[in-house]
CSV table of C-alpha atoms in Angstrom, one decimal:
chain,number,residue,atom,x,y,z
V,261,UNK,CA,98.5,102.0,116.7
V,262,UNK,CA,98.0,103.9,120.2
V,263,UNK,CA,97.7,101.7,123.4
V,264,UNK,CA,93.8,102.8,124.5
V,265,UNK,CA,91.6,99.4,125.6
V,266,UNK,CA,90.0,97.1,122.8
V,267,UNK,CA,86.9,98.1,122.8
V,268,UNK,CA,84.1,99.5,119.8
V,269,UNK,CA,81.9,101.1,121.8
V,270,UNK,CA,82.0,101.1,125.9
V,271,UNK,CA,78.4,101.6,126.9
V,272,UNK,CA,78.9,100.1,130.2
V,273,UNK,CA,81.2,99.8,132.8
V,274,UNK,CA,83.7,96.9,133.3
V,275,UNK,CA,84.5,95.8,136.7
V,276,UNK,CA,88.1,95.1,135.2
V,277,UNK,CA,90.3,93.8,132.6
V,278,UNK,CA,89.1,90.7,131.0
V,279,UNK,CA,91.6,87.5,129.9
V,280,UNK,CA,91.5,88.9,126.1
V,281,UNK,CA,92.5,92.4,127.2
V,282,UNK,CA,95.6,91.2,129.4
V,283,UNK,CA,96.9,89.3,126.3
V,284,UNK,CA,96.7,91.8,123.7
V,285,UNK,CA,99.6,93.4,121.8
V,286,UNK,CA,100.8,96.6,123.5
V,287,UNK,CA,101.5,99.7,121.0
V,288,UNK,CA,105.2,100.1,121.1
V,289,UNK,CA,105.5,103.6,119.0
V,290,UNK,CA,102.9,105.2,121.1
V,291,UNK,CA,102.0,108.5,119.8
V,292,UNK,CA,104.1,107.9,116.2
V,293,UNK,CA,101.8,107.1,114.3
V,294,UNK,CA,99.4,110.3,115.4
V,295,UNK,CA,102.1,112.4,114.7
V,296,UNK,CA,103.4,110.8,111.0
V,297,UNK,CA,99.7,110.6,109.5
V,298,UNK,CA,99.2,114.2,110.7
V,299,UNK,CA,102.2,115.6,108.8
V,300,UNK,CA,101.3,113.3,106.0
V,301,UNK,CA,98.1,114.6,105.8
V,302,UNK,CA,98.9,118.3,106.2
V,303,UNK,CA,101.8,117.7,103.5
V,304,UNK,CA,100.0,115.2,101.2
V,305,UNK,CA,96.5,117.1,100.3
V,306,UNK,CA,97.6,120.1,99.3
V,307,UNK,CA,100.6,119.0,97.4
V,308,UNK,CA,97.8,116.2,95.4
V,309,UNK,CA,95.7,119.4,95.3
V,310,UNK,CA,98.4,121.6,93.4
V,311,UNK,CA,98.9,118.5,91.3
V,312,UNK,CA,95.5,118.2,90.0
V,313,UNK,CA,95.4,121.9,89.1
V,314,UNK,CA,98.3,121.0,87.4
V,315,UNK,CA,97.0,118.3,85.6
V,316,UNK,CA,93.7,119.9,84.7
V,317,UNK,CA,96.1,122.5,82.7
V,318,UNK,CA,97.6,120.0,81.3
V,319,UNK,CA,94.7,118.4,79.8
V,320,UNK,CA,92.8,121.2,78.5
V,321,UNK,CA,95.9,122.6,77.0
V,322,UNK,CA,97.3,119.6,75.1
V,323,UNK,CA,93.7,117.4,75.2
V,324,UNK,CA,96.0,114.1,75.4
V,325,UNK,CA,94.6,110.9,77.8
V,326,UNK,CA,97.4,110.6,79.5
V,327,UNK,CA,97.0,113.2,81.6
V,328,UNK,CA,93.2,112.2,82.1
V,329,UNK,CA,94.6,109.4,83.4
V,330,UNK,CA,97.2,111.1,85.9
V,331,UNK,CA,94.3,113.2,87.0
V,332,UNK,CA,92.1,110.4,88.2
V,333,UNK,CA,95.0,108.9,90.1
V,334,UNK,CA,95.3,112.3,92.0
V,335,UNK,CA,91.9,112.2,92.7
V,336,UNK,CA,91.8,108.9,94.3
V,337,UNK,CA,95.0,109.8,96.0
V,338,UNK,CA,93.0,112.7,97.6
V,339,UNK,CA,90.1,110.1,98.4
V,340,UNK,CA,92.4,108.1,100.1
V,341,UNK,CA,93.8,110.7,102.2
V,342,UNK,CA,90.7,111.8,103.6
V,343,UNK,CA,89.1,108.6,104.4
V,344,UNK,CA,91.7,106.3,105.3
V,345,UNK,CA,94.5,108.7,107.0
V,346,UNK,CA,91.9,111.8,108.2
V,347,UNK,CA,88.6,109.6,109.0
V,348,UNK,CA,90.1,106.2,110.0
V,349,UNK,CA,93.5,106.8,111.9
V,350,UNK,CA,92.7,110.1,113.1
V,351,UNK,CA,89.5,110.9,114.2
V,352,UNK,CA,87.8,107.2,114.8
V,353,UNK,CA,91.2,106.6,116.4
V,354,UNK,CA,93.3,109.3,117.5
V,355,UNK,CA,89.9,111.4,118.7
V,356,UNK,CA,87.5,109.0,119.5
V,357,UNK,CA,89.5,106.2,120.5
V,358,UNK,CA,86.8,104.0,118.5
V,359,UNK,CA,84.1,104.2,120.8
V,360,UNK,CA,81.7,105.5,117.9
V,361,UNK,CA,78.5,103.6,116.9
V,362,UNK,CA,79.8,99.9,115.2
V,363,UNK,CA,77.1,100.7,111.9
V,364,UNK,CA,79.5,103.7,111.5
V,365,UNK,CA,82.8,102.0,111.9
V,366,UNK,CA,81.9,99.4,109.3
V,367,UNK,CA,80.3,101.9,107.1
V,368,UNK,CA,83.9,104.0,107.0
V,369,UNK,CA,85.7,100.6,107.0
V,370,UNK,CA,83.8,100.1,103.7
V,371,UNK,CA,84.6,103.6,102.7
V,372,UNK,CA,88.0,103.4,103.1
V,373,UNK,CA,88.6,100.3,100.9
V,374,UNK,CA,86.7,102.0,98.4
V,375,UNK,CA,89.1,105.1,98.3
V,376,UNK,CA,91.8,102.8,98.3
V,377,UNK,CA,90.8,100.1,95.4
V,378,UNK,CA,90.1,103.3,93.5
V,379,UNK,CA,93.7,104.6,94.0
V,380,UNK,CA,95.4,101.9,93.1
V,381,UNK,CA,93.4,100.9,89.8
V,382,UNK,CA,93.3,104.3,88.9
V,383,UNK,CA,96.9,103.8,87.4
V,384,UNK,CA,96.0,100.2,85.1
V,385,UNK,CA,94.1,101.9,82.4
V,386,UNK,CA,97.4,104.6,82.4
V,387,UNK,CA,99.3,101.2,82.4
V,388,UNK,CA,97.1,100.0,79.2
V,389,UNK,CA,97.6,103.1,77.3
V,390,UNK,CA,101.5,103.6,77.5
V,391,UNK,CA,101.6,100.0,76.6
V,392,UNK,CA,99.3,100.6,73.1
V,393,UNK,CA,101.0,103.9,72.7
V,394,UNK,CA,104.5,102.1,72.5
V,395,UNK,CA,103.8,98.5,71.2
V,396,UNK,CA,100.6,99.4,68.9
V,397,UNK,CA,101.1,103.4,68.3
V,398,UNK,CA,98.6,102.9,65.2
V,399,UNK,CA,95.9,101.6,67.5
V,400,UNK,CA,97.2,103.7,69.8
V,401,UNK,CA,95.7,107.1,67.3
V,402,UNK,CA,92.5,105.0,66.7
V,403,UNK,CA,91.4,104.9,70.3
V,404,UNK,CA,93.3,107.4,72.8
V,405,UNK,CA,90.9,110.6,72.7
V,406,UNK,CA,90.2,112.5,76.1
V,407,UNK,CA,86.4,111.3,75.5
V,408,UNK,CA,87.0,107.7,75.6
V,409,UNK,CA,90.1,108.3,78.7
V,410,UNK,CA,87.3,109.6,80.5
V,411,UNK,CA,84.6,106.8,80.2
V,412,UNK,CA,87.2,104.7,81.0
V,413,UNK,CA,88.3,106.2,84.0
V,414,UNK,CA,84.6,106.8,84.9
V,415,UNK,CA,83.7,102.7,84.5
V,416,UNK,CA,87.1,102.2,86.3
V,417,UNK,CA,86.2,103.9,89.5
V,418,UNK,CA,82.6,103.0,89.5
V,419,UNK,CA,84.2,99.4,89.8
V,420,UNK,CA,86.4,100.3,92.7
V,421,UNK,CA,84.0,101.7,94.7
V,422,UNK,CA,81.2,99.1,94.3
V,423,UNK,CA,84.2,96.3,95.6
V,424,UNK,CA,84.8,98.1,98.7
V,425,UNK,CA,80.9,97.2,99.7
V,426,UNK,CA,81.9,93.9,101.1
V,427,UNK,CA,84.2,95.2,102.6
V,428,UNK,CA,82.0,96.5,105.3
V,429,UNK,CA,82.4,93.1,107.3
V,430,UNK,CA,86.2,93.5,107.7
V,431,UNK,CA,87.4,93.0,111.6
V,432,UNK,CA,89.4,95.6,113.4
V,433,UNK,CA,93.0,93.5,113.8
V,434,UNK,CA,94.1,95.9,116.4
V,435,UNK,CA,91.2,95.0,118.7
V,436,UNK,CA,89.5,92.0,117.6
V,437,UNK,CA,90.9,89.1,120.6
V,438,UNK,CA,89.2,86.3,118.4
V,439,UNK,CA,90.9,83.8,115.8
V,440,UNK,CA,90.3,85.0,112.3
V,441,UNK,CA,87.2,83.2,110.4
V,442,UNK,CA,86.3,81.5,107.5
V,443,UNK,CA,84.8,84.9,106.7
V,444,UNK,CA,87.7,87.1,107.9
V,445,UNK,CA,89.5,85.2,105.7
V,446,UNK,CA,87.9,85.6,102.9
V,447,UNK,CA,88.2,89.1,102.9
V,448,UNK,CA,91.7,89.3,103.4
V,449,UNK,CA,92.8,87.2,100.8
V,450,UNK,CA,89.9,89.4,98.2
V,451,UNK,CA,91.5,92.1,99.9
V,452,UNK,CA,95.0,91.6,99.4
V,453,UNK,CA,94.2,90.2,95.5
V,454,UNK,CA,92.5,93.4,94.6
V,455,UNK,CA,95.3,95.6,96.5
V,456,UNK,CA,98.5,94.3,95.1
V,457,UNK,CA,98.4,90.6,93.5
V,458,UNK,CA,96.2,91.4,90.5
V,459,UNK,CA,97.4,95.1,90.0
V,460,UNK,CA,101.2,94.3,90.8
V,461,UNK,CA,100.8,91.2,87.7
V,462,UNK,CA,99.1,93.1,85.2
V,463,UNK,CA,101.9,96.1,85.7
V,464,UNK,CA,104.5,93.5,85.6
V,465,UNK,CA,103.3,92.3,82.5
V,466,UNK,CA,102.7,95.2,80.7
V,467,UNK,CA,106.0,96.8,81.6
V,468,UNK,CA,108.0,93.4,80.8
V,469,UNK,CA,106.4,94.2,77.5
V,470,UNK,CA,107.1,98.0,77.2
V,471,UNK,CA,110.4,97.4,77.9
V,472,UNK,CA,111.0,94.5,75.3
V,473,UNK,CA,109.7,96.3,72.5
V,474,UNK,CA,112.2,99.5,73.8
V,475,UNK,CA,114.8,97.3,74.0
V,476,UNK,CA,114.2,95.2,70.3
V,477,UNK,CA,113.6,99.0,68.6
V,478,UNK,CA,117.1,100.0,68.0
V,479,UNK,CA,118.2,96.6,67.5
V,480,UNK,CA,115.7,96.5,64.4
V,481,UNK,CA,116.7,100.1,63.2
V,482,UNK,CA,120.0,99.2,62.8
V,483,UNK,CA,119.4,96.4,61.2
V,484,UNK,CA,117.0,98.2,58.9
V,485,UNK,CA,119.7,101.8,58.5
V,486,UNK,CA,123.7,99.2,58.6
V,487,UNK,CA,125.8,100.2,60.7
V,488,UNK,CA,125.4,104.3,60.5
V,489,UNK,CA,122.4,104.1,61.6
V,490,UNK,CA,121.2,106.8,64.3
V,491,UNK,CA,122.0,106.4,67.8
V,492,UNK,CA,119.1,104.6,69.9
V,493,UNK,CA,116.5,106.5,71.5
V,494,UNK,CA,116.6,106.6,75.5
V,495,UNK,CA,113.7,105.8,78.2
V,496,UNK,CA,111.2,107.9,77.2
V,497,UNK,CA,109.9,110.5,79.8
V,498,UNK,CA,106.7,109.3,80.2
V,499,UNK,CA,107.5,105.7,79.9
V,500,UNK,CA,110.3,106.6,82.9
V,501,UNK,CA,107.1,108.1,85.2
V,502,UNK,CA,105.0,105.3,84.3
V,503,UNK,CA,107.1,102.6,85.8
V,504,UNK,CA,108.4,104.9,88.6
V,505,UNK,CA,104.7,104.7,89.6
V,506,UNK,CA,104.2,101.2,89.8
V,507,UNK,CA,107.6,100.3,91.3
V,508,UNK,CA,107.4,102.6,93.5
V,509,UNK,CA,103.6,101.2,94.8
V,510,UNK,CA,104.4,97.4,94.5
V,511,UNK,CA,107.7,98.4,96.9
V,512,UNK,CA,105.2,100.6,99.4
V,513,UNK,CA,102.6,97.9,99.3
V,514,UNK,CA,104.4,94.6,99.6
V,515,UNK,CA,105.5,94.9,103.5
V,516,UNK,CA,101.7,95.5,104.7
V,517,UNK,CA,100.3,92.9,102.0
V,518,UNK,CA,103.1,90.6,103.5
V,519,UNK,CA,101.9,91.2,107.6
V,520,UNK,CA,98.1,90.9,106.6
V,521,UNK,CA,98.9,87.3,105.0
V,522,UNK,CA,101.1,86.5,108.5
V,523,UNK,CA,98.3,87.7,110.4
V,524,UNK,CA,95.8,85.5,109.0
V,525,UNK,CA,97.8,82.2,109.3
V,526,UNK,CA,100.4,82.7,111.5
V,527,UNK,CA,100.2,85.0,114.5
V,528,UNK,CA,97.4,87.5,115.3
V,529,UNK,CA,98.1,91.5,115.3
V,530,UNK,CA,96.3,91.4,118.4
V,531,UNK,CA,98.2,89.2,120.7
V,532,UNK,CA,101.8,89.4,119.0
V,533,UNK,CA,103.5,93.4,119.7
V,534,UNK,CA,105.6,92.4,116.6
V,535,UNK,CA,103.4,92.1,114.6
V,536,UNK,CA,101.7,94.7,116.0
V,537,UNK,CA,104.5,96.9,115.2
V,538,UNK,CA,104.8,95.7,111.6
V,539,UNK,CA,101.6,96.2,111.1
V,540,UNK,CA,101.6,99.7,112.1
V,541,UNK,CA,105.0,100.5,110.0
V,542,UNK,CA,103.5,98.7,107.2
V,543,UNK,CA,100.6,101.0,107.1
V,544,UNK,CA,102.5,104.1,107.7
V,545,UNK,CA,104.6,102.9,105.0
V,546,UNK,CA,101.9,101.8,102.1
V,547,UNK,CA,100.1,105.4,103.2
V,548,UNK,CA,103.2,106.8,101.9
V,549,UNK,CA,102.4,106.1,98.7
V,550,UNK,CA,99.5,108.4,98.5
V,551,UNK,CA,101.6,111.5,98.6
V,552,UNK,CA,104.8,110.5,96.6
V,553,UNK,CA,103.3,111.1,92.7
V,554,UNK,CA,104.0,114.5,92.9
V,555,UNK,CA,107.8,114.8,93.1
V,556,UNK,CA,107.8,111.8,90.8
V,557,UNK,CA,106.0,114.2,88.3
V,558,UNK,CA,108.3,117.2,89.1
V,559,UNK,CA,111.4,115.2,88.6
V,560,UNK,CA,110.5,113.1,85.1
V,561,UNK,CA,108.1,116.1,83.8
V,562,UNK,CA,109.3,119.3,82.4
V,563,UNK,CA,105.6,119.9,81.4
V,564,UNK,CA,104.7,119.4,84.8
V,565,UNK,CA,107.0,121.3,86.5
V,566,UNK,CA,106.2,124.4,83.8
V,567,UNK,CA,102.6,124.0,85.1
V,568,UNK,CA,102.8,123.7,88.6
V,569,UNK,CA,105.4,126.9,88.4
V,570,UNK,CA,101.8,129.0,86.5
V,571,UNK,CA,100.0,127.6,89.2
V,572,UNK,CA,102.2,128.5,92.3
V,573,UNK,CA,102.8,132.0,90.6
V,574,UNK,CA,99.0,132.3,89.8
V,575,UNK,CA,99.7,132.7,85.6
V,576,UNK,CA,97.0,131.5,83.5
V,577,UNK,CA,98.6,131.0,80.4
V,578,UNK,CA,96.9,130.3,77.5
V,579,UNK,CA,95.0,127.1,77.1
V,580,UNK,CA,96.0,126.3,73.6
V,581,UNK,CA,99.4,127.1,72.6
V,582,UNK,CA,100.0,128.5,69.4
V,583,UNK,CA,102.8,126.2,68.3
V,584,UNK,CA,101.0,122.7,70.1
V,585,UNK,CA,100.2,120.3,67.8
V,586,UNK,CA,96.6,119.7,67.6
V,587,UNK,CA,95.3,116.4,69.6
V,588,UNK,CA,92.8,114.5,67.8
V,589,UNK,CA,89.6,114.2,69.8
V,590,UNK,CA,88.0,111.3,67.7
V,591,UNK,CA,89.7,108.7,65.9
V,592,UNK,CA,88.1,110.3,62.4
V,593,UNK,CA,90.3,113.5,62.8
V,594,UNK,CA,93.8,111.6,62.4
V,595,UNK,CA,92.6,109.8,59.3
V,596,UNK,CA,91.8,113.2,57.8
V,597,UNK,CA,94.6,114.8,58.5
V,598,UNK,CA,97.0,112.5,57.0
V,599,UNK,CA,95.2,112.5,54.0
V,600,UNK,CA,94.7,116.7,53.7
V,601,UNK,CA,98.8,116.7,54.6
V,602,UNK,CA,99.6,114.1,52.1
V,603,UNK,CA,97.6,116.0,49.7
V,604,UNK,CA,99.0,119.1,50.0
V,605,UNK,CA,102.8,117.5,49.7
V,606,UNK,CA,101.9,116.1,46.6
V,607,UNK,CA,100.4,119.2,45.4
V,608,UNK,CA,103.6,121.2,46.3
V,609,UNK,CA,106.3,118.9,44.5
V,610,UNK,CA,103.9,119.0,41.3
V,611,UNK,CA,103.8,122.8,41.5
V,612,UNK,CA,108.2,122.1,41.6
V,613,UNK,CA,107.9,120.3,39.1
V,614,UNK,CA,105.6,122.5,36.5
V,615,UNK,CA,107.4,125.8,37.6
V,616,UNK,CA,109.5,127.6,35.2
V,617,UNK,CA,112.7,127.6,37.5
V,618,UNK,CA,112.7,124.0,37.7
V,619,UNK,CA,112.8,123.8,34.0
V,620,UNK,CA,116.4,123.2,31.8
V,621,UNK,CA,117.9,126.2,30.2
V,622,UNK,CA,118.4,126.4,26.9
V,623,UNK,CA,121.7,125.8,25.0
């Protein structure tokens, strides 16, 4: 990032610049970085922070997972923000120029991988559910409920923060002059797999699939309905914000998952000021992707953007609408309600049928 010397903590003087020091990769956007990750962060938490308000409205007032789901990915957004952007780049580096204690570098190292697993597999069970709710919608009623969205989310992030523990062995690239190891290695690659390989196929896969069964839907109706048939449906809204989501992280991600690969086989970040400087864009650039959710939100959601206007004007409005369909909280209550409705239809074309208006006039 900034040019300062390569060093984790300087506890004692140096009589000058040793062979490892004149080779390494000189910073060439200086301040930049400082700057971007500054207005970033000044931008990025508050705007997260409006959308989980948001959110929490949302979820209380129409009790559907989704937006359980699209809450925890805030929250790990916010995570993110604070450790890796506010803890890592700007105070260990920007303040302190790393020369802090190593036990707390590795321990915020560890951290910071944690916040950042969690941010990322935040949005797979949202992935899961928008592919039951539009390939299985049946099994879909059975088992969305806020109560189960929220044991879900809750195992999820338990997950991602226990696989940022080994993750308190990962080198600085800037500054370390030595060769990756065996070990290096084997946390990049678990690194890189848990950041964008395994999450980038099981979104690639499941939105192949979403977009199949959209795509086979009309063909089916019309074949059902002839030719008259009604007009086919378009992208649904929240189909539209699911895959803006993932493209947009598997495009943010790629370029730094890309340098970290070249780094670890082909030229070191270190020694190389190119790759030095793709490093640091690449950063900059998958960072991005922490503050981005919110105008995706604003620009697919007309729920949202009702919500976010109550909470920028400071209405309450009322947490259960009087003309919002009630959300089943257990799987029991949709059962039951299909039976009480079918009931009460049948009840009302026998009444029809038994009435004296419905019956023939005389001759």
């Amino acid at each position: 990032m900034i040019d300062w010397f390569n060093v984790t903590a300087s506890g004692y003087q140096q009589l000058g610049p040793k062979p490892e020091e004149l080779q390494r990769s000189k910073c060439v956007l200086g301040f930049i970085p400082v700057i971007y990750y500054s207005i970033l962060l000044c931008v990025g938490v508050p705007v997260n922070i409006l959308t989980a308000v948001a959110l929490s409205r949302l979820a209380c007032r129409t009790k559907k997972a989704l937006y359980y789901y699209l809450l925890a990915v805030t929250g790990s957004d916010i995570l993110s923000q604070l450790f890796i952007i506010f803890v890592g780049f700007l105070l260990e580096t920007a303040v302190f120029h790393r020369d802090v204690p190593a036990l707390l570098l590795h321990s915020v190292s560890a951290a910071e991988f944690a916040a950042n697993h969690a941010s990322i597999w935040a949005t797979v069970p949202l992935t899961v559910d928008r592919y039951v709710a539009l390939c299985h919608p049946l099994l879909h009623r059975q088992i969305s409920y806020p109560a189960r969205a929220r044991r879900t989310i809750a195992a999820v992030l338990a997950l991602a923060l226990l696989s940022g523990v080994p993750f308190f062995w990962w080198s600085d690239m800037w500054r370390n002059s030595h060769p990756p190891t065996g070990l290096d290695a084997v946390l990049i690659w678990t690194h890189v797999t848990i950041i964008y390989f395994l999450p980038c196929g099981i979104f690639l896969v499941l939105n192949s699939l979403i977009i199949r069964t959209l795509r086979a839907r009309p063909r089916r109706q019309r074949s059902q309905e002839g030719p008259k048939s009604a007009p086919p449906r378009r992208l649904g809204k929240t189909t539209a914000m699911l895959l803006a989501i993932t493209s947009v992280f598997s495009v943010l991600w790629a370029p730094r998952t890309a340098v970290v690969i070249y780094h670890l086989y082909v030229s070191s970040v270190h020694r190389d000021w190119r790759v030095h400087l793709a490093y640091d864009l690449s950063n900059m650039l998958a960072m991005l992707n922490t503050a981005v959710n919110f105008f995706l939100y604003c620009f697919v959601s007309k729920p949202f953007r009702g919500a976010v206007r109550d909470v920028v004007l400071l209405r309450g409005g009322p947490l259960h609408p009087r003309h919002a369909a009630p959300h089943p909280e257990a799987p029991t209550s949709a059962s039951v309600s299909s039976l009480c409705s079918g009931n009460i239809k049948r009840s009302q074309r026998d009444s029809t049928a038994l009435s004296p208006a419905g019956a023939r006039k005389p001759l």
